[in-house]
């Protein structure tokens, strides 16, 4: 069993005054950002903050109990110096949350989920927390003999990203769908990240949604959105708790980066590398919205960190590879892109870049892949049972089209591939420069700092593997994605670990410069974007986000949305609301009539809300979507088609 080490006199994990200062600066920044809405900010944090704390503890409790029972990880008195408390904390929380997701999946598939089961899951996890050991680590007894060494002062570097944390706290209490105007836009949140859990919540079970293809995605992150809805007794009552959960996952991802870096470098270098990552604007933008990147970064970081640990410490290599595989499997169950990134990219980097004996290496890689496969299996099995394709709607040519027609399969493939003008290699390279190197969301300096660190880091197994991962991730992004910068986010923990690996003075220089530029960029841009939506802070009534034409439709009438898939903002029961995403439209089956195809699920006598702008955009952007009729395009705003006799 891997055990965590005793507290080091040079550990820069925040203690006492540094922790209080970090919390104070984050809350001060949040209150200032909220402006006149600060009472609503504090009210929402008071309402949802207590449940959030229980949820965090439940993850720690379930994760620590499972890993200890499996003989994989313990918080006992240490016998090895390689593992540290932050790495333990992030690992057990991540495993606990991943396990809770799979339990919720099982309960939902059998229609046995509900508020009682949700609270039982929370309370049971809290009861399993190793309280005595945990409190001893969080609040260590004063040690009069402890040396006050220079590296210990680096804990104050955690103050650097706290203003961005304050912004993220405020943003987590903004109604879903409003932020950030550009990628990451809120459209996906109200189309499926929150909408699908809402439908499962209202129906009381997890079922395939043939009108929303995204329901076939693995949902390790979104299961906690469903959990929040059950805990708070409603989809809209739970939406802010859900967003705070995503924020907490991102915070633990930063903790995981520090813990993994601490295994490779001294505290000061690990601290500044983690702080610099936290200052990348992507982090503050993604943390408070209900995407799945927070969970993805947490699981990816732990997978990479434990694999590196396995290759540098022979005594625990098998267990560490299993831990890395568990984290990878949870990443697979969060976002399908993790399968090639970790399942192929990480294993290839290990096999090609490690200098260890091949037999021992293959044993570790097999243990890693088996653990990953077992952890991801529930989601793959669900899709196989639903569609015959374990990764539907991906790999349609390999495992089968599921419920897609050839036209729909072609539309999906084209939408998730580079545009025709971006397909030449030179254009893909230009997209990399524009979407990553030249994108403020990467903080301008983080990627260049990563490349510098990769070039100057001392030769070691970890440096070779991290360099191999960097190349593999970029190659995958250029070859197999539709060239959006967000899909390269797993490069952040790789960059942080490379920065931490260089000599201390260089790491401090690179890290401080990167953090400063990222902080200034994030504050300058995000504050302006957030300020415009502050008046909506904490609102549960989302009617201000729906078209004015909706007001003319009786509240008890059936409504079909044509063109608009932002279904979460329509607060009618799903029994009276129907919609389709653009990928679920089968125009050929309805004789080419776009409006009839879009309203295929609408009950007889339903009102139809038509969005001409969205229909026109879809026809320009997606294959197989015909141009809307001129009578539709003549309207300048969404309009209602009243059923006969109404």
Coordinates of C-alpha atoms in Angstrom, one line a residue:
X1 CA 0.0 0.0 0.0
X2 CA 1.3 3.5 -0.9
X3 CA 1.3 5.8 2.1
X4 CA 1.6 9.5 2.3
X5 CA 4.7 11.1 3.9
X6 CA 5.1 13.1 7.1
X7 CA 4.8 16.8 6.8
X8 CA 8.0 18.3 5.4
X9 CA 9.5 21.3 7.0
X10 CA 9.9 22.7 3.5
X11 CA 6.4 21.8 2.2
X12 CA 4.8 24.9 0.7
X13 CA 1.2 23.6 1.0
X14 CA -0.6 26.5 2.5
X15 CA -0.9 26.5 6.3
X16 CA -2.7 28.7 8.8
X17 CA -2.0 32.3 8.0
X18 CA -1.3 31.6 4.3
X19 CA -4.5 29.7 4.0
X20 CA -6.5 32.4 5.7
X21 CA -5.0 35.0 3.5
X22 CA -5.8 33.0 0.3
X23 CA -9.4 32.5 1.4
X24 CA -9.7 36.2 2.4
X25 CA -8.3 37.5 -0.9
X26 CA -10.6 35.2 -3.0
X27 CA -13.7 36.2 -1.0
X28 CA -12.7 39.9 -1.1
X29 CA -12.3 39.6 -4.9
X30 CA -15.6 37.9 -5.2
X31 CA -17.5 40.6 -3.2
X32 CA -15.8 43.4 -5.2
X33 CA -16.7 41.7 -8.5
X34 CA -20.3 41.1 -7.4
X35 CA -20.7 44.8 -6.6
X36 CA -24.2 45.7 -5.6
X37 CA -25.2 42.0 -5.9
X38 CA -23.0 41.0 -3.0
X39 CA -25.9 40.1 -0.7
X40 CA -27.1 37.6 -3.3
X41 CA -23.6 36.2 -3.6
X42 CA -23.4 35.6 0.1
X43 CA -26.9 34.2 0.2
X44 CA -26.2 31.7 -2.5
X45 CA -22.9 30.6 -1.0
X46 CA -24.7 30.1 2.4
X47 CA -27.5 28.1 0.8
X48 CA -25.3 25.9 -1.4
X49 CA -22.0 26.1 0.3
X50 CA -22.8 23.8 3.2
X51 CA -24.1 21.1 0.8
X52 CA -21.0 21.6 -1.3
X53 CA -18.8 21.0 1.7
X54 CA -20.6 17.8 2.5
X55 CA -20.2 16.7 -1.2
X56 CA -16.4 17.4 -1.0
X57 CA -16.2 15.4 2.2
X58 CA -18.3 12.6 0.8
X59 CA -15.9 12.3 -2.2
X60 CA -12.9 12.1 0.2
X61 CA -14.7 9.5 2.4
X62 CA -15.7 7.2 -0.4
X63 CA -12.4 7.5 -2.2
X64 CA -10.2 7.0 0.8
X65 CA -12.3 4.0 2.0
X66 CA -12.2 2.4 -1.5
X67 CA -8.4 2.9 -2.1
X68 CA -7.5 1.8 1.4
X69 CA -9.7 -1.4 1.1
X70 CA -8.1 -2.1 -2.2
X71 CA -4.6 -1.8 -0.7
X72 CA -3.7 1.1 -3.1
X73 CA -3.4 4.3 -1.0
X74 CA -3.4 5.2 2.6
X75 CA -3.0 8.2 4.9
X76 CA -1.1 6.2 7.5
X77 CA 2.3 7.1 8.9
X78 CA 4.5 7.2 5.9
X79 CA 7.3 4.9 4.9
X80 CA 8.2 6.6 1.6
X81 CA 9.1 10.2 0.8
X82 CA 7.6 10.3 -2.7
X83 CA 3.9 10.8 -2.0
X84 CA 2.5 13.9 -0.4
X85 CA -0.8 14.9 1.3
X86 CA -2.1 17.1 -1.6
X87 CA -1.6 14.2 -4.0
X88 CA -3.4 11.9 -1.6
X89 CA -6.2 14.4 -1.1
X90 CA -6.8 15.0 -4.8
X91 CA -6.7 11.3 -5.6
X92 CA -9.2 10.1 -3.0
X93 CA -11.6 13.0 -3.8
X94 CA -11.4 12.2 -7.5
X95 CA -11.9 8.5 -7.0
X96 CA -14.7 9.1 -4.6
X97 CA -16.5 11.5 -7.0
X98 CA -15.9 9.0 -9.9
X99 CA -17.3 6.2 -7.8
X100 CA -20.3 8.3 -6.9
X101 CA -20.9 9.0 -10.6
X102 CA -21.0 5.3 -11.3
X103 CA -23.3 4.5 -8.4
X104 CA -25.7 7.2 -9.7
X105 CA -25.5 5.7 -13.2
X106 CA -26.5 2.4 -11.8
X107 CA -29.3 3.9 -9.7
X108 CA -30.6 5.9 -12.7
X109 CA -30.6 3.0 -15.0
X110 CA -32.7 1.0 -12.6
X111 CA -35.0 4.0 -11.8
X112 CA -34.0 3.8 -8.1
X113 CA -32.4 7.3 -7.8
X114 CA -34.0 10.1 -5.9
X115 CA -33.5 12.6 -3.1
X116 CA -33.3 9.9 -0.4
X117 CA -30.6 8.0 -2.3
X118 CA -28.7 11.2 -3.1
X119 CA -28.6 12.2 0.6
X120 CA -27.7 8.7 1.6
X121 CA -24.8 8.8 -0.8
X122 CA -23.6 12.1 0.7
X123 CA -24.0 11.1 4.4
X124 CA -22.4 7.7 3.9
X125 CA -19.4 9.3 2.3
X126 CA -19.0 11.8 5.1
X127 CA -19.2 9.0 7.7
X128 CA -16.2 7.3 6.0
X129 CA -13.9 10.3 6.1
X130 CA -10.7 9.4 8.1
X131 CA -11.3 12.3 10.4
X132 CA -8.4 11.9 12.8
X133 CA -5.7 11.6 10.2
X134 CA -7.2 14.2 7.9
X135 CA -7.5 16.8 10.7
X136 CA -4.0 16.1 11.8
X137 CA -2.8 16.9 8.3
X138 CA -4.9 20.0 7.7
X139 CA -4.3 21.4 11.2
X140 CA -0.8 20.1 12.2
X141 CA 0.4 20.6 15.7
X142 CA 3.0 23.4 16.1
X143 CA 6.5 22.1 15.9
X144 CA 9.0 24.2 17.8
X145 CA 11.9 22.5 16.1
X146 CA 10.6 23.0 12.6
X147 CA 13.1 24.8 10.4
X148 CA 11.9 28.0 8.8
X149 CA 13.6 27.4 5.4
X150 CA 13.3 29.7 2.4
X151 CA 11.2 27.2 0.3
X152 CA 8.5 27.3 3.0
X153 CA 7.9 31.0 2.1
X154 CA 6.8 30.0 -1.3
X155 CA 3.4 29.0 0.1
X156 CA 2.5 32.7 -0.3
X157 CA 2.7 32.3 -4.0
X158 CA -0.8 30.7 -3.8
X159 CA -2.1 34.3 -3.4
X160 CA -1.4 35.0 -7.0
X161 CA -4.4 33.2 -8.6
X162 CA -6.8 34.1 -5.8
X163 CA -8.4 37.1 -7.6
X164 CA -9.2 34.7 -10.5
X165 CA -10.7 32.3 -8.0
X166 CA -12.9 35.2 -6.8
X167 CA -14.1 35.8 -10.3
X168 CA -14.8 32.1 -10.7
X169 CA -16.9 32.0 -7.5
X170 CA -19.1 34.9 -8.8
X171 CA -19.3 33.3 -12.3
X172 CA -20.6 30.0 -10.7
X173 CA -23.6 31.9 -9.5
X174 CA -24.5 33.4 -12.9
X175 CA -27.5 31.6 -14.6
X176 CA -26.3 28.9 -17.0
X177 CA -26.1 29.9 -20.6
X178 CA -24.9 33.5 -20.2
X179 CA -21.2 33.0 -19.9
X180 CA -18.8 33.7 -21.6
X181 CA -20.2 34.9 -24.9
X182 CA -17.5 33.1 -26.8
X183 CA -15.9 29.7 -26.4
X184 CA -16.6 28.4 -23.8
X185 CA -20.1 29.6 -24.7
X186 CA -23.1 28.6 -22.5
X187 CA -25.0 27.1 -25.4
X188 CA -23.7 23.5 -24.7
X189 CA -24.6 23.9 -21.1
X190 CA -28.3 24.6 -21.7
X191 CA -28.4 22.2 -24.7
X192 CA -27.1 19.1 -22.9
X193 CA -24.7 19.4 -20.0
X194 CA -27.5 20.5 -17.7
X195 CA -30.5 19.8 -19.9
X196 CA -30.0 16.0 -20.1
X197 CA -29.6 15.6 -16.2
X198 CA -32.8 17.8 -16.0
X199 CA -34.7 15.3 -18.2
X200 CA -33.4 12.3 -16.3
X201 CA -34.3 14.1 -13.0
X202 CA -37.9 14.8 -14.2
X203 CA -38.4 11.2 -15.6
X204 CA -36.8 9.6 -12.5
X205 CA -34.5 7.3 -14.6
X206 CA -31.6 7.4 -17.0
X207 CA -32.8 6.5 -20.5
X208 CA -31.5 7.2 -24.1
X209 CA -32.9 10.5 -25.4
X210 CA -33.3 10.0 -29.2
X211 CA -33.9 13.8 -29.6
X212 CA -30.6 14.6 -27.9
X213 CA -27.6 12.6 -29.2
X214 CA -25.4 14.0 -26.4
X215 CA -27.3 11.7 -23.9
X216 CA -25.0 8.9 -25.3
X217 CA -21.9 10.7 -24.1
X218 CA -20.2 9.4 -20.9
X219 CA -21.4 11.6 -18.1
X220 CA -19.1 11.2 -15.1
X221 CA -19.1 14.9 -14.6
X222 CA -22.7 15.5 -15.4
X223 CA -23.8 12.8 -12.9
X224 CA -23.0 15.4 -10.2
X225 CA -25.3 17.9 -11.9
X226 CA -28.0 15.3 -11.5
X227 CA -27.0 14.7 -7.9
X228 CA -27.2 18.4 -7.2
X229 CA -30.7 18.5 -8.6
X230 CA -31.8 15.6 -6.3
X231 CA -30.0 17.2 -3.3
X232 CA -31.8 20.5 -3.8
X233 CA -35.1 19.1 -4.9
X234 CA -35.3 20.6 -8.4
X235 CA -33.3 21.2 -11.6
X236 CA -33.3 24.9 -11.2
X237 CA -32.8 24.9 -7.4
X238 CA -29.8 22.7 -8.0
X239 CA -28.1 24.4 -10.9
X240 CA -25.9 26.7 -8.9
X241 CA -24.8 23.8 -6.6
X242 CA -23.9 21.9 -9.8
X243 CA -21.8 24.8 -11.0
X244 CA -20.1 25.1 -7.6
X245 CA -19.3 21.4 -7.8
X246 CA -17.5 22.0 -11.2
X247 CA -15.6 24.8 -9.6
X248 CA -14.5 22.5 -6.7
X249 CA -13.3 19.9 -9.2
X250 CA -11.2 22.5 -10.9
X251 CA -9.7 23.6 -7.6
X252 CA -8.8 20.0 -6.9
X253 CA -7.3 19.7 -10.3
X254 CA -4.9 22.5 -9.3
X255 CA -4.2 20.6 -6.0
X256 CA -3.5 17.5 -8.1
X257 CA -1.0 19.5 -10.2
X258 CA 0.8 20.7 -7.1
X259 CA 0.8 17.2 -5.6
X260 CA 2.1 15.6 -8.8
X261 CA 4.7 18.3 -9.3
X262 CA 5.8 18.0 -5.6
X263 CA 6.8 14.4 -6.5
X264 CA 9.2 15.7 -9.1
X265 CA 10.5 19.0 -7.7
X266 CA 11.0 21.0 -4.5
X267 CA 8.1 22.9 -3.0
X268 CA 8.8 26.3 -4.4
X269 CA 8.9 25.0 -8.0
X270 CA 5.8 22.9 -7.6
X271 CA 3.9 25.8 -6.0
X272 CA 4.7 28.3 -8.8
X273 CA 4.0 25.7 -11.5
X274 CA 0.5 25.0 -10.0
X275 CA -0.2 28.7 -9.4
X276 CA 0.8 29.6 -13.0
X277 CA -1.6 27.0 -14.2
X278 CA -4.4 28.4 -12.1
X279 CA -3.7 31.8 -13.7
X280 CA -4.4 30.5 -17.2
X281 CA -7.7 32.2 -18.1
X282 CA -9.2 28.9 -19.4
X283 CA -9.2 27.7 -15.8
X284 CA -11.3 30.6 -14.5
X285 CA -13.6 30.5 -17.5
X286 CA -14.3 26.7 -17.4
X287 CA -14.3 26.2 -13.6
X288 CA -17.7 27.8 -12.9
X289 CA -19.8 26.5 -15.8
X290 CA -21.2 23.0 -16.2
X291 CA -18.9 21.7 -18.8
X292 CA -16.9 18.5 -18.1
X293 CA -13.4 20.0 -18.4
X294 CA -12.9 20.5 -14.6
X295 CA -13.4 16.8 -14.0
X296 CA -11.3 15.9 -17.1
X297 CA -8.3 18.0 -16.0
X298 CA -8.5 16.5 -12.5
X299 CA -8.5 12.9 -13.8
X300 CA -5.9 13.5 -16.5
X301 CA -3.5 15.2 -14.0
X302 CA -3.8 12.3 -11.6
X303 CA -3.4 9.7 -14.3
X304 CA -0.2 11.4 -15.6
X305 CA 1.1 12.1 -12.1
X306 CA 0.7 8.5 -10.9
X307 CA 2.3 7.0 -14.0
X308 CA 5.3 9.3 -13.5
X309 CA 5.4 8.2 -9.9
X310 CA 5.3 4.5 -10.9
X311 CA 8.3 5.0 -13.2
X312 CA 10.5 6.8 -10.7
X313 CA 9.7 4.6 -7.6
X314 CA 10.2 0.9 -8.1
X315 CA 8.7 -0.2 -4.8
X316 CA 5.2 1.1 -5.6
X317 CA 5.2 0.9 -9.4
X318 CA 2.4 -1.6 -9.8
X319 CA 0.0 0.1 -7.4
X320 CA 0.9 3.5 -8.8
X321 CA 0.2 2.3 -12.4
X322 CA -3.2 1.0 -11.2
X323 CA -4.0 4.3 -9.6
X324 CA -3.0 6.0 -12.9
X325 CA -5.3 3.6 -14.7
X326 CA -8.2 4.2 -12.4
X327 CA -7.9 8.0 -13.0
X328 CA -7.6 7.4 -16.8
X329 CA -10.7 5.3 -16.8
X330 CA -12.6 8.0 -14.9
X331 CA -11.3 10.4 -17.6
X332 CA -12.6 8.1 -20.3
X333 CA -16.0 8.2 -18.6
X334 CA -15.9 12.0 -18.6
X335 CA -14.9 12.8 -22.2
X336 CA -14.3 10.5 -25.0
X337 CA -11.2 12.4 -26.2
X338 CA -9.4 11.1 -23.1
X339 CA -9.3 7.6 -24.6
X340 CA -6.8 8.5 -27.3
X341 CA -5.0 11.1 -25.1
X342 CA -4.4 8.8 -22.2
X343 CA -5.1 5.3 -23.5
X344 CA -2.9 5.8 -26.5
X345 CA -0.9 8.9 -25.9
X346 CA 0.2 8.2 -22.4
X347 CA 1.0 4.5 -22.9
X348 CA 2.9 5.3 -26.1
X349 CA 4.9 7.9 -24.3
X350 CA 5.7 5.5 -21.5
X351 CA 6.7 2.7 -23.8
X352 CA 8.8 4.9 -26.1
X353 CA 10.4 7.3 -23.6
X354 CA 11.0 5.2 -20.5
X355 CA 14.5 3.6 -20.0
X356 CA 13.2 0.8 -17.7
X357 CA 13.3 -2.9 -18.6
X358 CA 10.7 -3.8 -21.2
X359 CA 9.2 -6.6 -19.3
X360 CA 8.6 -4.5 -16.2
X361 CA 7.3 -1.7 -18.4
X362 CA 4.8 -3.9 -20.2
X363 CA 3.5 -5.3 -16.9
X364 CA 2.9 -1.7 -15.6
X365 CA 1.2 -0.6 -18.9
X366 CA -1.1 -3.7 -18.9
X367 CA -2.1 -3.0 -15.3
X368 CA -2.7 0.6 -16.3
X369 CA -4.9 -0.3 -19.2
X370 CA -6.8 -3.0 -17.3
X371 CA -7.6 -0.6 -14.5
X372 CA -8.7 2.1 -17.0
X373 CA -10.9 -0.4 -18.9
X374 CA -12.6 -1.6 -15.7
X375 CA -13.3 2.0 -14.5
X376 CA -14.7 3.1 -17.9
X377 CA -16.6 -0.1 -18.6
X378 CA -20.0 1.0 -17.1
X379 CA -20.3 3.8 -19.6
X380 CA -19.1 1.7 -22.5
X381 CA -21.5 -1.1 -21.6
X382 CA -24.4 1.3 -21.3
X383 CA -23.9 2.6 -24.9
X384 CA -23.3 -0.9 -26.2
X385 CA -26.6 -2.0 -24.8
X386 CA -28.4 1.1 -26.1
X387 CA -26.9 1.4 -29.6
X388 CA -24.5 -1.5 -30.2
X389 CA -21.6 1.0 -30.4
X390 CA -19.8 1.4 -27.0
X391 CA -18.5 4.9 -27.9
X392 CA -21.5 6.1 -29.9
X393 CA -21.7 8.7 -31.5
X394 CA -18.0 8.3 -32.3
X395 CA -16.3 5.5 -34.3
X396 CA -19.4 5.1 -36.4
X397 CA -17.5 3.4 -39.2
X398 CA -15.9 0.9 -36.7
X399 CA -18.6 -0.1 -34.3
X400 CA -21.7 0.9 -36.2
X401 CA -23.9 3.9 -36.7
X402 CA -26.2 3.3 -33.7
X403 CA -29.4 5.1 -34.5
X404 CA -27.9 7.4 -37.0
X405 CA -28.9 7.4 -40.7
X406 CA -26.0 7.8 -43.1
X407 CA -27.0 11.5 -43.5
X408 CA -26.8 12.1 -39.7
X409 CA -23.5 10.2 -39.4
X410 CA -22.0 12.4 -42.2
X411 CA -23.3 15.5 -40.4
X412 CA -21.7 14.4 -37.1
X413 CA -18.4 13.6 -38.7
X414 CA -18.2 16.8 -40.7
X415 CA -19.1 18.9 -37.6
X416 CA -16.3 17.4 -35.6
X417 CA -13.6 17.6 -38.3
X418 CA -11.6 20.6 -39.4
X419 CA -13.2 22.8 -42.0
X420 CA -12.2 22.1 -45.6
X421 CA -10.0 25.1 -45.6
X422 CA -8.2 23.9 -42.5
X423 CA -7.4 20.4 -43.6
X424 CA -4.0 20.9 -45.2
X425 CA -1.2 20.4 -42.7
X426 CA 0.0 24.0 -43.1
X427 CA -3.5 25.3 -42.2
X428 CA -3.7 23.0 -39.2
X429 CA -0.5 24.5 -38.0
X430 CA -1.9 27.9 -38.4
X431 CA -4.9 26.9 -36.4
X432 CA -2.6 25.7 -33.7
X433 CA -0.9 29.1 -33.6
X434 CA -4.2 30.9 -33.6
X435 CA -6.2 28.7 -31.2
X436 CA -3.4 28.0 -28.7
X437 CA -0.3 30.1 -29.0
X438 CA -2.2 33.3 -29.9
X439 CA -5.3 32.7 -27.7
X440 CA -5.6 34.9 -24.6
X441 CA -7.4 31.9 -22.9
X442 CA -4.0 30.1 -22.7
X443 CA -2.6 33.2 -21.0
X444 CA -0.2 34.1 -23.8
X445 CA 2.8 32.8 -21.9
X446 CA 1.9 29.4 -20.6
X447 CA 2.5 27.4 -23.8
X448 CA 5.8 29.2 -24.6
X449 CA 6.9 28.6 -21.0
X450 CA 6.0 24.9 -21.5
X451 CA 8.2 24.6 -24.6
X452 CA 11.1 26.4 -22.9
X453 CA 10.8 24.1 -19.9
X454 CA 10.7 21.0 -22.2
X455 CA 13.9 22.2 -23.9
X456 CA 15.9 23.0 -20.7
X457 CA 14.6 20.5 -18.2
X458 CA 17.4 18.1 -16.9
X459 CA 17.4 14.7 -18.6
X460 CA 15.2 12.2 -16.7
X461 CA 12.6 9.6 -17.4
X462 CA 9.8 12.0 -16.3
X463 CA 11.1 14.7 -18.6
X464 CA 11.2 12.3 -21.6
X465 CA 7.7 11.0 -20.9
X466 CA 6.3 14.6 -20.4
X467 CA 7.9 15.6 -23.7
X468 CA 6.4 12.6 -25.4
X469 CA 3.0 13.5 -24.0
X470 CA 3.3 17.1 -25.2
X471 CA 4.1 15.9 -28.7
X472 CA 1.3 13.3 -28.6
X473 CA -1.4 15.7 -27.4
X474 CA -0.5 18.3 -30.0
X475 CA -0.4 15.7 -32.7
X476 CA -3.8 14.3 -31.7
X477 CA -5.3 17.8 -31.6
X478 CA -4.1 18.6 -35.1
X479 CA -5.0 15.3 -36.6
X480 CA -8.3 14.2 -35.0
X481 CA -10.2 17.2 -33.6
X482 CA -12.1 20.1 -35.2
X483 CA -9.2 22.4 -34.0
X484 CA -10.9 24.2 -31.1
X485 CA -8.4 25.3 -28.5
X486 CA -10.4 23.8 -25.6
X487 CA -9.7 20.3 -26.8
X488 CA -6.0 20.7 -26.0
X489 CA -6.6 21.6 -22.3
X490 CA -5.0 18.3 -21.0
X491 CA -1.7 19.9 -22.1
X492 CA -1.9 22.2 -19.0
X493 CA -0.8 19.6 -16.4
X494 CA 1.9 18.4 -18.8
X495 CA 3.2 22.0 -19.0
X496 CA 3.0 22.6 -15.3
X497 CA 5.0 19.4 -14.6
X498 CA 7.6 20.4 -17.1
X499 CA 7.9 23.9 -15.6
X500 CA 8.3 22.4 -12.1
X501 CA 11.0 20.0 -13.4
X502 CA 13.5 22.7 -14.5
X503 CA 16.1 24.0 -11.9
X504 CA 14.5 26.0 -9.1
X505 CA 15.5 29.5 -10.2
X506 CA 14.5 28.9 -13.8
X507 CA 11.2 27.4 -12.6
X508 CA 10.5 30.4 -10.4
X509 CA 11.3 32.8 -13.3
X510 CA 9.2 31.0 -15.8
X511 CA 6.3 30.4 -13.4
X512 CA 6.1 34.0 -12.0
X513 CA 6.3 35.5 -15.5
X514 CA 3.6 33.1 -16.7
X515 CA 1.4 33.6 -13.7
X516 CA 1.7 37.4 -13.9
X517 CA 0.8 37.6 -17.6
X518 CA -2.1 35.1 -17.1
X519 CA -3.5 37.0 -14.1
X520 CA -3.3 40.4 -15.8
X521 CA -4.9 39.0 -19.0
X522 CA -7.7 37.1 -17.1
X523 CA -8.6 40.1 -14.9
X524 CA -8.6 42.5 -17.8
X525 CA -10.9 40.4 -20.0
X526 CA -13.0 38.3 -17.7
X527 CA -14.0 41.2 -15.4
X528 CA -15.5 43.1 -18.3
X529 CA -17.4 40.0 -19.6
X530 CA -18.7 39.1 -16.1
X531 CA -19.7 42.6 -15.2
X532 CA -22.5 42.7 -17.8
X533 CA -24.3 39.7 -16.3
X534 CA -24.0 40.5 -12.6
X535 CA -27.6 41.8 -12.4
X536 CA -28.7 38.2 -13.1
X537 CA -26.6 36.8 -10.2
X538 CA -28.4 34.0 -8.4
X539 CA -31.7 34.1 -10.3
X540 CA -33.7 30.9 -10.7
X541 CA -36.3 32.3 -13.1
X542 CA -34.7 32.1 -16.5
X543 CA -37.7 33.5 -18.5
X544 CA -35.6 36.6 -19.3
X545 CA -33.5 34.3 -21.5
X546 CA -36.4 33.1 -23.7
X547 CA -37.8 34.9 -26.7
X548 CA -40.6 37.3 -26.1
X549 CA -42.9 35.3 -28.4
X550 CA -43.1 32.6 -25.6
X551 CA -45.2 34.9 -23.5
X552 CA -48.2 34.4 -25.8
X553 CA -48.2 30.7 -25.3
X554 CA -50.4 29.4 -22.4
X555 CA -48.4 27.9 -19.6
X556 CA -50.2 24.6 -19.7
X557 CA -49.9 24.2 -23.5
X558 CA -47.5 21.8 -25.3
X559 CA -44.6 23.6 -26.9
X560 CA -42.2 22.4 -29.6
X561 CA -38.9 24.2 -30.2
X562 CA -37.8 24.4 -33.8
X563 CA -34.2 25.5 -34.2
X564 CA -33.6 26.5 -30.6
X565 CA -32.0 23.7 -28.6
X566 CA -31.3 25.9 -25.5
X567 CA -34.0 23.8 -23.8
X568 CA -32.8 24.3 -20.2
X569 CA -33.9 27.9 -20.2
X570 CA -37.5 26.9 -20.9
X571 CA -38.9 26.1 -17.5
X572 CA -41.9 24.1 -18.6
X573 CA -42.1 20.4 -17.6
X574 CA -40.6 18.2 -20.2
X575 CA -43.9 16.4 -20.5
X576 CA -45.1 19.6 -22.3
X577 CA -41.8 20.5 -24.1
X578 CA -40.2 18.9 -27.1
X579 CA -37.1 19.7 -29.1
X580 CA -34.3 18.2 -31.1
X581 CA -30.6 19.0 -31.6
X582 CA -29.3 19.6 -35.1
X583 CA -27.7 16.1 -35.1
X584 CA -31.1 14.4 -34.4
X585 CA -32.8 15.9 -37.5
X586 CA -33.7 13.4 -40.2
X587 CA -35.0 15.6 -43.0
X588 CA -35.1 12.8 -45.6
X589 CA -37.6 10.8 -43.5
X590 CA -40.0 13.8 -43.7
X591 CA -39.8 14.5 -47.4
X592 CA -37.3 17.3 -47.0
X593 CA -39.7 19.4 -44.8
X594 CA -37.4 21.0 -42.3
X595 CA -40.1 22.3 -39.9
X596 CA -41.9 18.9 -39.8
X597 CA -38.6 17.1 -39.2
X598 CA -37.7 19.4 -36.4
X599 CA -41.0 18.9 -34.7
X600 CA -41.2 15.2 -35.2
X601 CA -41.6 14.6 -31.4
X602 CA -44.2 17.3 -30.9
X603 CA -47.6 16.0 -29.7
X604 CA -50.7 17.0 -31.8
X605 CA -51.9 20.5 -31.1
X606 CA -48.6 21.7 -29.9
X607 CA -47.5 25.3 -30.3
X608 CA -44.3 25.7 -32.4
X609 CA -41.7 28.2 -31.5
X610 CA -39.6 28.8 -34.7
X611 CA -36.2 30.5 -34.5
X612 CA -35.4 31.7 -38.1
X613 CA -31.9 32.8 -37.3
X614 CA -30.8 29.5 -35.8
X615 CA -32.4 27.6 -38.7
X616 CA -30.5 29.7 -41.1
X617 CA -27.2 29.2 -39.2
X618 CA -27.7 25.5 -39.1
X619 CA -28.4 25.3 -42.8
X620 CA -25.1 27.2 -43.4
X621 CA -23.0 25.2 -41.0
X622 CA -24.2 21.6 -40.9
X623 CA -24.5 19.1 -43.7
X624 CA -28.0 17.9 -44.7
X625 CA -29.9 20.8 -43.2
X626 CA -31.8 22.6 -46.0
X627 CA -32.4 26.3 -46.3
X628 CA -35.5 27.3 -44.3
X629 CA -38.5 28.4 -46.4
X630 CA -38.6 32.1 -47.3
X631 CA -41.7 32.5 -45.2
X632 CA -39.7 31.6 -42.2
X633 CA -36.7 33.8 -43.1
X634 CA -39.0 36.7 -43.5
X635 CA -39.3 36.9 -39.7
X636 CA -36.6 38.9 -37.9
X637 CA -37.2 37.2 -34.5
X638 CA -38.5 33.9 -33.1
X639 CA -42.2 33.5 -33.8
X640 CA -45.0 31.1 -32.8
X641 CA -47.0 28.9 -35.1
X642 CA -50.4 28.5 -33.4
X643 CA -52.0 25.1 -33.9
X644 CA -55.4 25.0 -35.7
X645 CA -58.3 25.7 -33.5
X646 CA -56.3 27.7 -30.9

